[in-house]
Structures are given as C-alpha cells and as structure tokens.
Amino acid sequence: MEKELKHISKLMSLVLRHQPETIGLRLDEQGWASVDELIEKMNAAGNHVDRNTIIAIVEGNDKQRFAFNGDQSKIRASQGHSLAVDLTLEEQLPPEHLFHGTAVDFVDSIFEKGLQKQRRQHVHLSDNATTAKAVGSRHGKPVVLIIAARAMATAGFTFYLSANKVWLTGEVPPAYIRLSETL
Ligand code: HQG
C-alpha cells in the first residue's frame, strides 16, 4: 500500500509540476488542477486512485508537497515547478542565513556562476542545514552552502516562502555563497 502511495505521489509531482500532458491534465495559471479531473485522468492512465488516496497523500506527504484550495476542489504542488505557473506568493524577508544542498561536483560551477534555477522556476533554499544536506544527497556526495539571504534581500533580491516552507529566489550570485565547514 505504501509503495503504491509513493508511486501515485511521484506521478502527482510529475503532472502537477512538470508534465500535466502525460495524463491529459490541465493546470490553471496558478498551477491548480481540478481534484475530480486529476482522479479521472490518473485512473484513465491505469492508476487506482480515489479522493481518499489523494487526501492520504496530501496529508501524509513527508514534505507536504501538495496543497488543496479551501473547499478541496482543487490541488496544486506547493513548489518545485518547471512549468511557468504563478503561485502568487507574497515577498518575504528571509532570515540572516539560508542553506542550499548540492553535490560536491557542482560546487566549482556554482562559485563561478552562482546558484541558478536550472530547469525549475526558482532556486530552492532551506532554513536548516540538515534539510539542505538531504536535498544535496539526491545529486551525489552532498555539500551544504550557506547563503547570505538577508544581505541579498537588502541588496534588492526577492524571496518567497512556499506553503511548505521552502524558500525560493531567482538566483544567488557567488558573492553571497560560502561553504559550510560543519557538515
Ligand atoms: C545545481 C526537491 C552547477 C543545484 C528538494 C542543484 C528541493 C548548479 C541542481 C527541490 C548551479 C538543480 C529542488 C550552477 C545550481 N552550476 N550546478 N551554476 N546552480 N546548481 O533538483 O535544489 O523532493 O532542480 O545545486 O527537496 O536540488 O522534489 O534543485 O543541485 O526542495 O519535492 O543544480 O526538489 O523537492 O537540481 O531541489 P534541482 P534542488 P522534492
């Protein structure tokens, strides 16, 4: 059962962040999909999903990746999109430091070009080094970078906080990045 939920959750990440067309789903400009349509299209694609499955995934998801609207008629991913959606997040003042986990192999390039959003809509930052390390280990031997976030905000860079508490920004120039030596 748990394995099945994980499979469904991964499919939801794919269609709600990157490729809704894989199952013929439509997202609106803010990234919302109709829950009924998501269920219908996931079933048509050979998955056994009902409203309770979706609720279990939204509520049980380790990173709270998905969120319902107020009446639970719509659902979207809270961050991580490659699709150009407007999450209509409000600008937030970040703490002094934020953290970014990456792989050791990327570090030289990052210190040369800064952190770039690559195929996603934002650079993703965490408010703690432990989460950052886990994110970095998805790509290889993890390295944690400390970002001078408040100084960036003071210099005019914009930060947003997603519904699941991931900090988002457009880019991080090399001058605001240093290597964490504690991890
Ligand atoms: C790296 C997961 C070379 C960057 C996580 C990262 C996160 C550069 C990779 C969310 C670079 C992009 C996002 C440069 C950045 N040169 N490499 N100039 N600038 N990079 O997956 O932050 O589990 O798009 O360091 O928890 O790893 O999917 O971003 O290693 O919140 O919900 O390019 O995805 O969430 O990788 O992860 P990604 P990310 P989920």
PDB file of N, CA, C and O and ligand atoms in Angstrom, residues 10 13 17-18 61-66 79-81 100-103 105-126 131-132 134-140 143 145 164 166-168 172 177, ligand 1:
ATOM      1  N   LYS A  10       4.582  10.265  -6.682  1.00  0.00           N
ATOM      2  CA  LYS A  10       5.589  10.643  -7.698  1.00  0.00           C
ATOM      3  C   LYS A  10       4.907  11.060  -8.995  1.00  0.00           C
ATOM      4  O   LYS A  10       5.328  12.014  -9.654  1.00  0.00           O
ATOM      5  N   SER A  13       3.660  14.518  -8.517  1.00  0.00           N
ATOM      6  CA  SER A  13       4.752  15.504  -8.671  1.00  0.00           C
ATOM      7  C   SER A  13       5.001  15.762 -10.153  1.00  0.00           C
ATOM      8  O   SER A  13       5.159  16.908 -10.576  1.00  0.00           O
ATOM      9  N   ARG A  17       3.808  19.412 -11.438  1.00  0.00           N
ATOM     10  CA  ARG A  17       4.950  20.325 -11.511  1.00  0.00           C
ATOM     11  C   ARG A  17       5.531  20.476 -12.917  1.00  0.00           C
ATOM     12  O   ARG A  17       6.102  21.508 -13.239  1.00  0.00           O
ATOM     13  N   HIS A  18       5.478  19.373 -13.665  1.00  0.00           N
ATOM     14  CA  HIS A  18       6.280  19.349 -14.895  1.00  0.00           C
ATOM     15  C   HIS A  18       5.482  19.039 -16.168  1.00  0.00           C
ATOM     16  O   HIS A  18       5.572  19.786 -17.132  1.00  0.00           O
ATOM     17  N   ASN A  61       2.190  13.321   3.109  1.00  0.00           N
ATOM     18  CA  ASN A  61       3.428  13.544   2.356  1.00  0.00           C
ATOM     19  C   ASN A  61       4.532  14.112   3.238  1.00  0.00           C
ATOM     20  O   ASN A  61       4.325  15.112   3.927  1.00  0.00           O
ATOM     21  N   ASP A  62       5.715  13.486   3.170  1.00  0.00           N
ATOM     22  CA  ASP A  62       6.809  13.877   4.072  1.00  0.00           C
ATOM     23  C   ASP A  62       7.202  15.337   3.936  1.00  0.00           C
ATOM     24  O   ASP A  62       7.606  15.968   4.902  1.00  0.00           O
ATOM     25  N   LYS A  63       7.087  15.888   2.759  1.00  0.00           N
ATOM     26  CA  LYS A  63       7.471  17.299   2.574  1.00  0.00           C
ATOM     27  C   LYS A  63       6.263  18.207   2.325  1.00  0.00           C
ATOM     28  O   LYS A  63       6.440  19.345   1.893  1.00  0.00           O
ATOM     29  N   GLN A  64       5.072  17.677   2.546  1.00  0.00           N
ATOM     30  CA  GLN A  64       3.862  18.486   2.290  1.00  0.00           C
ATOM     31  C   GLN A  64       3.927  19.122   0.907  1.00  0.00           C
ATOM     32  O   GLN A  64       3.739  20.326   0.749  1.00  0.00           O
ATOM     33  N   ARG A  65       4.224  18.285  -0.086  1.00  0.00           N
ATOM     34  CA  ARG A  65       4.451  18.800  -1.440  1.00  0.00           C
ATOM     35  C   ARG A  65       3.205  19.373  -2.112  1.00  0.00           C
ATOM     36  O   ARG A  65       3.297  20.182  -3.008  1.00  0.00           O
ATOM     37  N   PHE A  66       2.018  18.889  -1.682  1.00  0.00           N
ATOM     38  CA  PHE A  66       0.782  19.283  -2.369  1.00  0.00           C
ATOM     39  C   PHE A  66      -0.162  19.976  -1.403  1.00  0.00           C
ATOM     40  O   PHE A  66      -0.148  19.705  -0.206  1.00  0.00           O
ATOM     41  N   GLN A  79       5.585  23.837  -4.541  1.00  0.00           N
ATOM     42  CA  GLN A  79       6.826  24.370  -5.135  1.00  0.00           C
ATOM     43  C   GLN A  79       7.423  23.315  -6.050  1.00  0.00           C
ATOM     44  O   GLN A  79       6.869  22.234  -6.183  1.00  0.00           O
ATOM     45  N   GLY A  80       8.547  23.631  -6.678  1.00  0.00           N
ATOM     46  CA  GLY A  80       9.289  22.647  -7.455  1.00  0.00           C
ATOM     47  C   GLY A  80       8.928  22.603  -8.931  1.00  0.00           C
ATOM     48  O   GLY A  80       9.407  21.724  -9.645  1.00  0.00           O
ATOM     49  N   HIS A  81       8.102  23.559  -9.397  1.00  0.00           N
ATOM     50  CA  HIS A  81       7.646  23.511 -10.788  1.00  0.00           C
ATOM     51  C   HIS A  81       8.766  23.798 -11.788  1.00  0.00           C
ATOM     52  O   HIS A  81       9.629  24.636 -11.546  1.00  0.00           O
ATOM     53  N   HIS A 100      21.623  25.782   1.113  1.00  0.00           N
ATOM     54  CA  HIS A 100      21.347  25.070  -0.140  1.00  0.00           C
ATOM     55  C   HIS A 100      22.226  23.835  -0.184  1.00  0.00           C
ATOM     56  O   HIS A 100      23.441  23.927  -0.050  1.00  0.00           O
ATOM     57  N   GLY A 101      21.599  22.697  -0.395  1.00  0.00           N
ATOM     58  CA  GLY A 101      22.358  21.452  -0.502  1.00  0.00           C
ATOM     59  C   GLY A 101      22.575  21.115  -1.961  1.00  0.00           C
ATOM     60  O   GLY A 101      21.659  21.210  -2.775  1.00  0.00           O
ATOM     61  N   THR A 102      23.801  20.757  -2.270  1.00  0.00           N
ATOM     62  CA  THR A 102      24.098  20.376  -3.652  1.00  0.00           C
ATOM     63  C   THR A 102      25.124  19.252  -3.633  1.00  0.00           C
ATOM     64  O   THR A 102      25.489  18.749  -2.573  1.00  0.00           O
ATOM     65  N   ALA A 103      25.595  18.855  -4.818  1.00  0.00           N
ATOM     66  CA  ALA A 103      26.604  17.798  -4.888  1.00  0.00           C
ATOM     67  C   ALA A 103      27.981  18.429  -5.036  1.00  0.00           C
ATOM     68  O   ALA A 103      28.121  19.493  -5.658  1.00  0.00           O
ATOM     69  N   ASP A 105      30.333  17.831  -6.881  1.00  0.00           N
ATOM     70  CA  ASP A 105      30.745  18.037  -8.277  1.00  0.00           C
ATOM     71  C   ASP A 105      30.254  19.360  -8.866  1.00  0.00           C
ATOM     72  O   ASP A 105      30.786  19.824  -9.870  1.00  0.00           O
ATOM     73  N   PHE A 106      29.206  19.955  -8.264  1.00  0.00           N
ATOM     74  CA  PHE A 106      28.641  21.191  -8.823  1.00  0.00           C
ATOM     75  C   PHE A 106      29.262  22.450  -8.222  1.00  0.00           C
ATOM     76  O   PHE A 106      28.995  23.566  -8.670  1.00  0.00           O
ATOM     77  N   VAL A 107      30.075  22.255  -7.172  1.00  0.00           N
ATOM     78  CA  VAL A 107      30.494  23.410  -6.376  1.00  0.00           C
ATOM     79  C   VAL A 107      31.328  24.426  -7.172  1.00  0.00           C
ATOM     80  O   VAL A 107      31.090  25.633  -7.090  1.00  0.00           O
ATOM     81  N   ASP A 108      32.267  23.938  -7.967  1.00  0.00           N
ATOM     82  CA  ASP A 108      33.112  24.875  -8.730  1.00  0.00           C
ATOM     83  C   ASP A 108      32.260  25.741  -9.646  1.00  0.00           C
ATOM     84  O   ASP A 108      32.434  26.963  -9.703  1.00  0.00           O
ATOM     85  N   SER A 109      31.357  25.105 -10.338  1.00  0.00           N
ATOM     86  CA  SER A 109      30.484  25.833 -11.261  1.00  0.00           C
ATOM     87  C   SER A 109      29.606  26.837 -10.509  1.00  0.00           C
ATOM     88  O   SER A 109      29.379  27.962 -10.972  1.00  0.00           O
ATOM     89  N   ILE A 110      29.138  26.437  -9.318  1.00  0.00           N
ATOM     90  CA  ILE A 110      28.277  27.332  -8.530  1.00  0.00           C
ATOM     91  C   ILE A 110      29.059  28.561  -8.074  1.00  0.00           C
ATOM     92  O   ILE A 110      28.553  29.686  -8.127  1.00  0.00           O
ATOM     93  N   PHE A 111      30.329  28.359  -7.659  1.00  0.00           N
ATOM     94  CA  PHE A 111      31.121  29.523  -7.228  1.00  0.00           C
ATOM     95  C   PHE A 111      31.517  30.406  -8.412  1.00  0.00           C
ATOM     96  O   PHE A 111      31.837  31.576  -8.240  1.00  0.00           O
ATOM     97  N   GLU A 112      31.450  29.832  -9.598  1.00  0.00           N
ATOM     98  CA  GLU A 112      31.758  30.628 -10.784  1.00  0.00           C
ATOM     99  C   GLU A 112      30.523  31.400 -11.267  1.00  0.00           C
ATOM    100  O   GLU A 112      30.581  32.609 -11.507  1.00  0.00           O
ATOM    101  N   LYS A 113      29.400  30.700 -11.371  1.00  0.00           N
ATOM    102  CA  LYS A 113      28.208  31.310 -11.989  1.00  0.00           C
ATOM    103  C   LYS A 113      27.122  31.686 -11.006  1.00  0.00           C
ATOM    104  O   LYS A 113      26.123  32.291 -11.382  1.00  0.00           O
ATOM    105  N   GLY A 114      27.261  31.273  -9.752  1.00  0.00           N
ATOM    106  CA  GLY A 114      26.182  31.461  -8.794  1.00  0.00           C
ATOM    107  C   GLY A 114      25.200  30.306  -8.877  1.00  0.00           C
ATOM    108  O   GLY A 114      25.317  29.440  -9.745  1.00  0.00           O
ATOM    109  N   LEU A 115      24.264  30.286  -7.927  1.00  0.00           N
ATOM    110  CA  LEU A 115      23.209  29.270  -7.970  1.00  0.00           C
ATOM    111  C   LEU A 115      22.173  29.699  -8.977  1.00  0.00           C
ATOM    112  O   LEU A 115      21.650  30.820  -8.899  1.00  0.00           O
ATOM    113  N   GLN A 116      21.886  28.809  -9.906  1.00  0.00           N
ATOM    114  CA  GLN A 116      20.886  29.111 -10.931  1.00  0.00           C
ATOM    115  C   GLN A 116      19.725  28.145 -10.809  1.00  0.00           C
ATOM    116  O   GLN A 116      19.884  27.032 -10.322  1.00  0.00           O
ATOM    117  N   LYS A 117      18.577  28.587 -11.300  1.00  0.00           N
ATOM    118  CA  LYS A 117      17.365  27.781 -11.089  1.00  0.00           C
ATOM    119  C   LYS A 117      17.295  26.558 -11.986  1.00  0.00           C
ATOM    120  O   LYS A 117      16.436  25.701 -11.804  1.00  0.00           O
ATOM    121  N   GLN A 118      18.227  26.450 -12.924  1.00  0.00           N
ATOM    122  CA  GLN A 118      18.255  25.312 -13.841  1.00  0.00           C
ATOM    123  C   GLN A 118      16.888  25.142 -14.484  1.00  0.00           C
ATOM    124  O   GLN A 118      16.324  26.085 -14.985  1.00  0.00           O
ATOM    125  N   ARG A 119      16.306  23.927 -14.410  1.00  0.00           N
ATOM    126  CA  ARG A 119      15.046  23.744 -15.139  1.00  0.00           C
ATOM    127  C   ARG A 119      13.815  24.123 -14.302  1.00  0.00           C
ATOM    128  O   ARG A 119      12.700  24.094 -14.791  1.00  0.00           O
ATOM    129  N   ARG A 120      14.029  24.481 -13.044  1.00  0.00           N
ATOM    130  CA  ARG A 120      12.866  24.859 -12.218  1.00  0.00           C
ATOM    131  C   ARG A 120      12.597  26.359 -12.312  1.00  0.00           C
ATOM    132  O   ARG A 120      13.361  27.097 -12.922  1.00  0.00           O
ATOM    133  N   GLN A 121      11.554  26.807 -11.641  1.00  0.00           N
ATOM    134  CA  GLN A 121      11.181  28.223 -11.686  1.00  0.00           C
ATOM    135  C   GLN A 121      11.973  29.070 -10.686  1.00  0.00           C
ATOM    136  O   GLN A 121      12.005  30.286 -10.791  1.00  0.00           O
ATOM    137  N   HIS A 122      12.557  28.422  -9.673  1.00  0.00           N
ATOM    138  CA  HIS A 122      13.300  29.149  -8.637  1.00  0.00           C
ATOM    139  C   HIS A 122      14.498  28.323  -8.173  1.00  0.00           C
ATOM    140  O   HIS A 122      14.508  27.104  -8.321  1.00  0.00           O
ATOM    141  N   VAL A 123      15.439  28.995  -7.529  1.00  0.00           N
ATOM    142  CA  VAL A 123      16.450  28.306  -6.715  1.00  0.00           C
ATOM    143  C   VAL A 123      15.771  27.984  -5.380  1.00  0.00           C
ATOM    144  O   VAL A 123      15.063  28.827  -4.821  1.00  0.00           O
ATOM    145  N   HIS A 124      15.969  26.755  -4.895  1.00  0.00           N
ATOM    146  CA  HIS A 124      15.321  26.313  -3.657  1.00  0.00           C
ATOM    147  C   HIS A 124      16.307  26.366  -2.492  1.00  0.00           C
ATOM    148  O   HIS A 124      17.412  25.828  -2.598  1.00  0.00           O
ATOM    149  N   LEU A 125      15.879  26.977  -1.397  1.00  0.00           N
ATOM    150  CA  LEU A 125      16.727  27.118  -0.219  1.00  0.00           C
ATOM    151  C   LEU A 125      15.971  26.633   1.019  1.00  0.00           C
ATOM    152  O   LEU A 125      14.736  26.704   1.056  1.00  0.00           O
ATOM    153  N   SER A 126      16.719  26.152   2.024  1.00  0.00           N
ATOM    154  CA  SER A 126      16.104  25.651   3.254  1.00  0.00           C
ATOM    155  C   SER A 126      16.503  26.544   4.413  1.00  0.00           C
ATOM    156  O   SER A 126      17.549  27.196   4.374  1.00  0.00           O
ATOM    157  N   THR A 131      18.129  19.687   6.329  1.00  0.00           N
ATOM    158  CA  THR A 131      17.289  19.509   5.134  1.00  0.00           C
ATOM    159  C   THR A 131      18.120  19.721   3.878  1.00  0.00           C
ATOM    160  O   THR A 131      18.028  18.956   2.910  1.00  0.00           O
ATOM    161  N   ALA A 132      18.962  20.756   3.895  1.00  0.00           N
ATOM    162  CA  ALA A 132      19.791  21.055   2.722  1.00  0.00           C
ATOM    163  C   ALA A 132      20.692  19.864   2.387  1.00  0.00           C
ATOM    164  O   ALA A 132      20.857  19.506   1.221  1.00  0.00           O
ATOM    165  N   ALA A 134      20.138  16.731   2.958  1.00  0.00           N
ATOM    166  CA  ALA A 134      19.319  15.670   2.351  1.00  0.00           C
ATOM    167  C   ALA A 134      19.003  16.003   0.887  1.00  0.00           C
ATOM    168  O   ALA A 134      19.035  15.124   0.020  1.00  0.00           O
ATOM    169  N   VAL A 135      18.720  17.274   0.604  1.00  0.00           N
ATOM    170  CA  VAL A 135      18.451  17.692  -0.783  1.00  0.00           C
ATOM    171  C   VAL A 135      19.700  17.464  -1.637  1.00  0.00           C
ATOM    172  O   VAL A 135      19.629  16.926  -2.745  1.00  0.00           O
ATOM    173  N   GLY A 136      20.862  17.838  -1.097  1.00  0.00           N
ATOM    174  CA  GLY A 136      22.116  17.691  -1.833  1.00  0.00           C
ATOM    175  C   GLY A 136      22.440  16.247  -2.148  1.00  0.00           C
ATOM    176  O   GLY A 136      22.960  15.929  -3.224  1.00  0.00           O
ATOM    177  N   SER A 137      22.101  15.356  -1.220  1.00  0.00           N
ATOM    178  CA  SER A 137      22.478  13.952  -1.407  1.00  0.00           C
ATOM    179  C   SER A 137      21.674  13.296  -2.528  1.00  0.00           C
ATOM    180  O   SER A 137      22.005  12.201  -2.977  1.00  0.00           O
ATOM    181  N   ARG A 138      20.611  13.963  -3.025  1.00  0.00           N
ATOM    182  CA  ARG A 138      19.893  13.449  -4.200  1.00  0.00           C
ATOM    183  C   ARG A 138      20.764  13.520  -5.446  1.00  0.00           C
ATOM    184  O   ARG A 138      20.503  12.850  -6.439  1.00  0.00           O
ATOM    185  N   HIS A 139      21.785  14.384  -5.406  1.00  0.00           N
ATOM    186  CA  HIS A 139      22.590  14.619  -6.605  1.00  0.00           C
ATOM    187  C   HIS A 139      23.974  13.985  -6.545  1.00  0.00           C
ATOM    188  O   HIS A 139      24.702  13.994  -7.523  1.00  0.00           O
ATOM    189  N   GLY A 140      24.400  13.491  -5.379  1.00  0.00           N
ATOM    190  CA  GLY A 140      25.740  12.921  -5.252  1.00  0.00           C
ATOM    191  C   GLY A 140      26.244  13.136  -3.839  1.00  0.00           C
ATOM    192  O   GLY A 140      25.454  13.232  -2.894  1.00  0.00           O
ATOM    193  N   VAL A 143      27.027  18.564  -0.279  1.00  0.00           N
ATOM    194  CA  VAL A 143      27.751  19.717   0.266  1.00  0.00           C
ATOM    195  C   VAL A 143      26.690  20.742   0.639  1.00  0.00           C
ATOM    196  O   VAL A 143      25.711  20.904  -0.086  1.00  0.00           O
ATOM    197  N   LEU A 145      25.786  24.671   1.300  1.00  0.00           N
ATOM    198  CA  LEU A 145      26.219  26.050   1.072  1.00  0.00           C
ATOM    199  C   LEU A 145      25.402  26.974   1.967  1.00  0.00           C
ATOM    200  O   LEU A 145      24.186  26.780   2.129  1.00  0.00           O
ATOM    201  N   ASN A 164       4.846  25.053   1.839  1.00  0.00           N
ATOM    202  CA  ASN A 164       5.517  24.003   2.626  1.00  0.00           C
ATOM    203  C   ASN A 164       6.903  24.444   3.099  1.00  0.00           C
ATOM    204  O   ASN A 164       7.779  23.618   3.345  1.00  0.00           O
ATOM    205  N   VAL A 166       9.531  26.103   1.906  1.00  0.00           N
ATOM    206  CA  VAL A 166      10.774  26.126   1.132  1.00  0.00           C
ATOM    207  C   VAL A 166      10.984  27.571   0.682  1.00  0.00           C
ATOM    208  O   VAL A 166      10.058  28.212   0.186  1.00  0.00           O
ATOM    209  N   TRP A 167      12.197  28.104   0.891  1.00  0.00           N
ATOM    210  CA  TRP A 167      12.498  29.466   0.452  1.00  0.00           C
ATOM    211  C   TRP A 167      12.865  29.445  -1.034  1.00  0.00           C
ATOM    212  O   TRP A 167      13.615  28.574  -1.471  1.00  0.00           O
ATOM    213  N   LEU A 168      12.331  30.415  -1.766  1.00  0.00           N
ATOM    214  CA  LEU A 168      12.514  30.459  -3.214  1.00  0.00           C
ATOM    215  C   LEU A 168      13.068  31.817  -3.620  1.00  0.00           C
ATOM    216  O   LEU A 168      12.634  32.850  -3.099  1.00  0.00           O
ATOM    217  N   VAL A 172      21.252  33.101  -6.970  1.00  0.00           N
ATOM    218  CA  VAL A 172      22.128  33.535  -5.880  1.00  0.00           C
ATOM    219  C   VAL A 172      23.517  33.780  -6.454  1.00  0.00           C
ATOM    220  O   VAL A 172      24.219  32.839  -6.828  1.00  0.00           O
ATOM    221  N   ILE A 177      27.533  33.387  -1.341  1.00  0.00           N
ATOM    222  CA  ILE A 177      27.594  31.945  -1.062  1.00  0.00           C
ATOM    223  C   ILE A 177      28.900  31.610  -0.355  1.00  0.00           C
ATOM    224  O   ILE A 177      29.966  32.066  -0.764  1.00  0.00           O
TER     225      ILE A 177
HETATM  226  C1  HQG B   1      22.569  22.777  -9.004  1.00  0.00           C
HETATM  227  C2  HQG B   1      13.293  18.623  -4.022  1.00  0.00           C
HETATM  228  C3  HQG B   1      26.099  23.770 -11.395  1.00  0.00           C
HETATM  229  C4  HQG B   1      21.836  22.858  -7.700  1.00  0.00           C
HETATM  230  C5  HQG B   1      14.188  19.250  -2.985  1.00  0.00           C
HETATM  231  C6  HQG B   1      21.100  21.535  -7.707  1.00  0.00           C
HETATM  232  C7  HQG B   1      14.103  20.726  -3.274  1.00  0.00           C
HETATM  233  C8  HQG B   1      24.173  24.214 -10.221  1.00  0.00           C
HETATM  234  C9  HQG B   1      20.821  21.290  -9.176  1.00  0.00           C
HETATM  235  C10 HQG B   1      13.677  20.806  -4.691  1.00  0.00           C
HETATM  236  C11 HQG B   1      24.324  25.591 -10.486  1.00  0.00           C
HETATM  237  C12 HQG B   1      19.383  21.527  -9.571  1.00  0.00           C
HETATM  238  C13 HQG B   1      14.750  21.405  -5.536  1.00  0.00           C
HETATM  239  C14 HQG B   1      25.442  26.021 -11.241  1.00  0.00           C
HETATM  240  C15 HQG B   1      22.546  25.306  -9.290  1.00  0.00           C
HETATM  241  N1  HQG B   1      26.295  25.074 -11.663  1.00  0.00           N
HETATM  242  N2  HQG B   1      25.061  23.305 -10.682  1.00  0.00           N
HETATM  243  N3  HQG B   1      25.657  27.312 -11.532  1.00  0.00           N
HETATM  244  N4  HQG B   1      23.282  26.240  -9.892  1.00  0.00           N
HETATM  245  N5  HQG B   1      23.066  24.069  -9.482  1.00  0.00           N
HETATM  246  O1  HQG B   1      16.565  19.275  -8.382  1.00  0.00           O
HETATM  247  O2  HQG B   1      17.581  22.483  -5.185  1.00  0.00           O
HETATM  248  O3  HQG B   1      11.654  16.131  -3.209  1.00  0.00           O
HETATM  249  O4  HQG B   1      16.398  21.409  -9.770  1.00  0.00           O
HETATM  250  O5  HQG B   1      22.721  22.995  -6.614  1.00  0.00           O
HETATM  251  O6  HQG B   1      13.812  18.914  -1.694  1.00  0.00           O
HETATM  252  O7  HQG B   1      18.302  20.095  -5.724  1.00  0.00           O
HETATM  253  O8  HQG B   1      11.184  17.087  -5.462  1.00  0.00           O
HETATM  254  O9  HQG B   1      17.081  21.578  -7.412  1.00  0.00           O
HETATM  255  O10 HQG B   1      21.907  20.521  -7.204  1.00  0.00           O
HETATM  256  O11 HQG B   1      13.228  21.426  -2.457  1.00  0.00           O
HETATM  257  O12 HQG B   1       9.782  17.732  -3.500  1.00  0.00           O
HETATM  258  O13 HQG B   1      21.623  22.238  -9.897  1.00  0.00           O
HETATM  259  O14 HQG B   1      13.397  19.468  -5.124  1.00  0.00           O
HETATM  260  O15 HQG B   1      11.992  18.551  -3.614  1.00  0.00           O
HETATM  261  O16 HQG B   1      18.620  20.462  -9.050  1.00  0.00           O
HETATM  262  O17 HQG B   1      15.935  20.612  -5.443  1.00  0.00           O
HETATM  263  P1  HQG B   1      17.098  20.627  -8.715  1.00  0.00           P
HETATM  264  P2  HQG B   1      17.342  21.191  -5.876  1.00  0.00           P
HETATM  265  P3  HQG B   1      11.102  17.294  -3.965  1.00  0.00           P
END
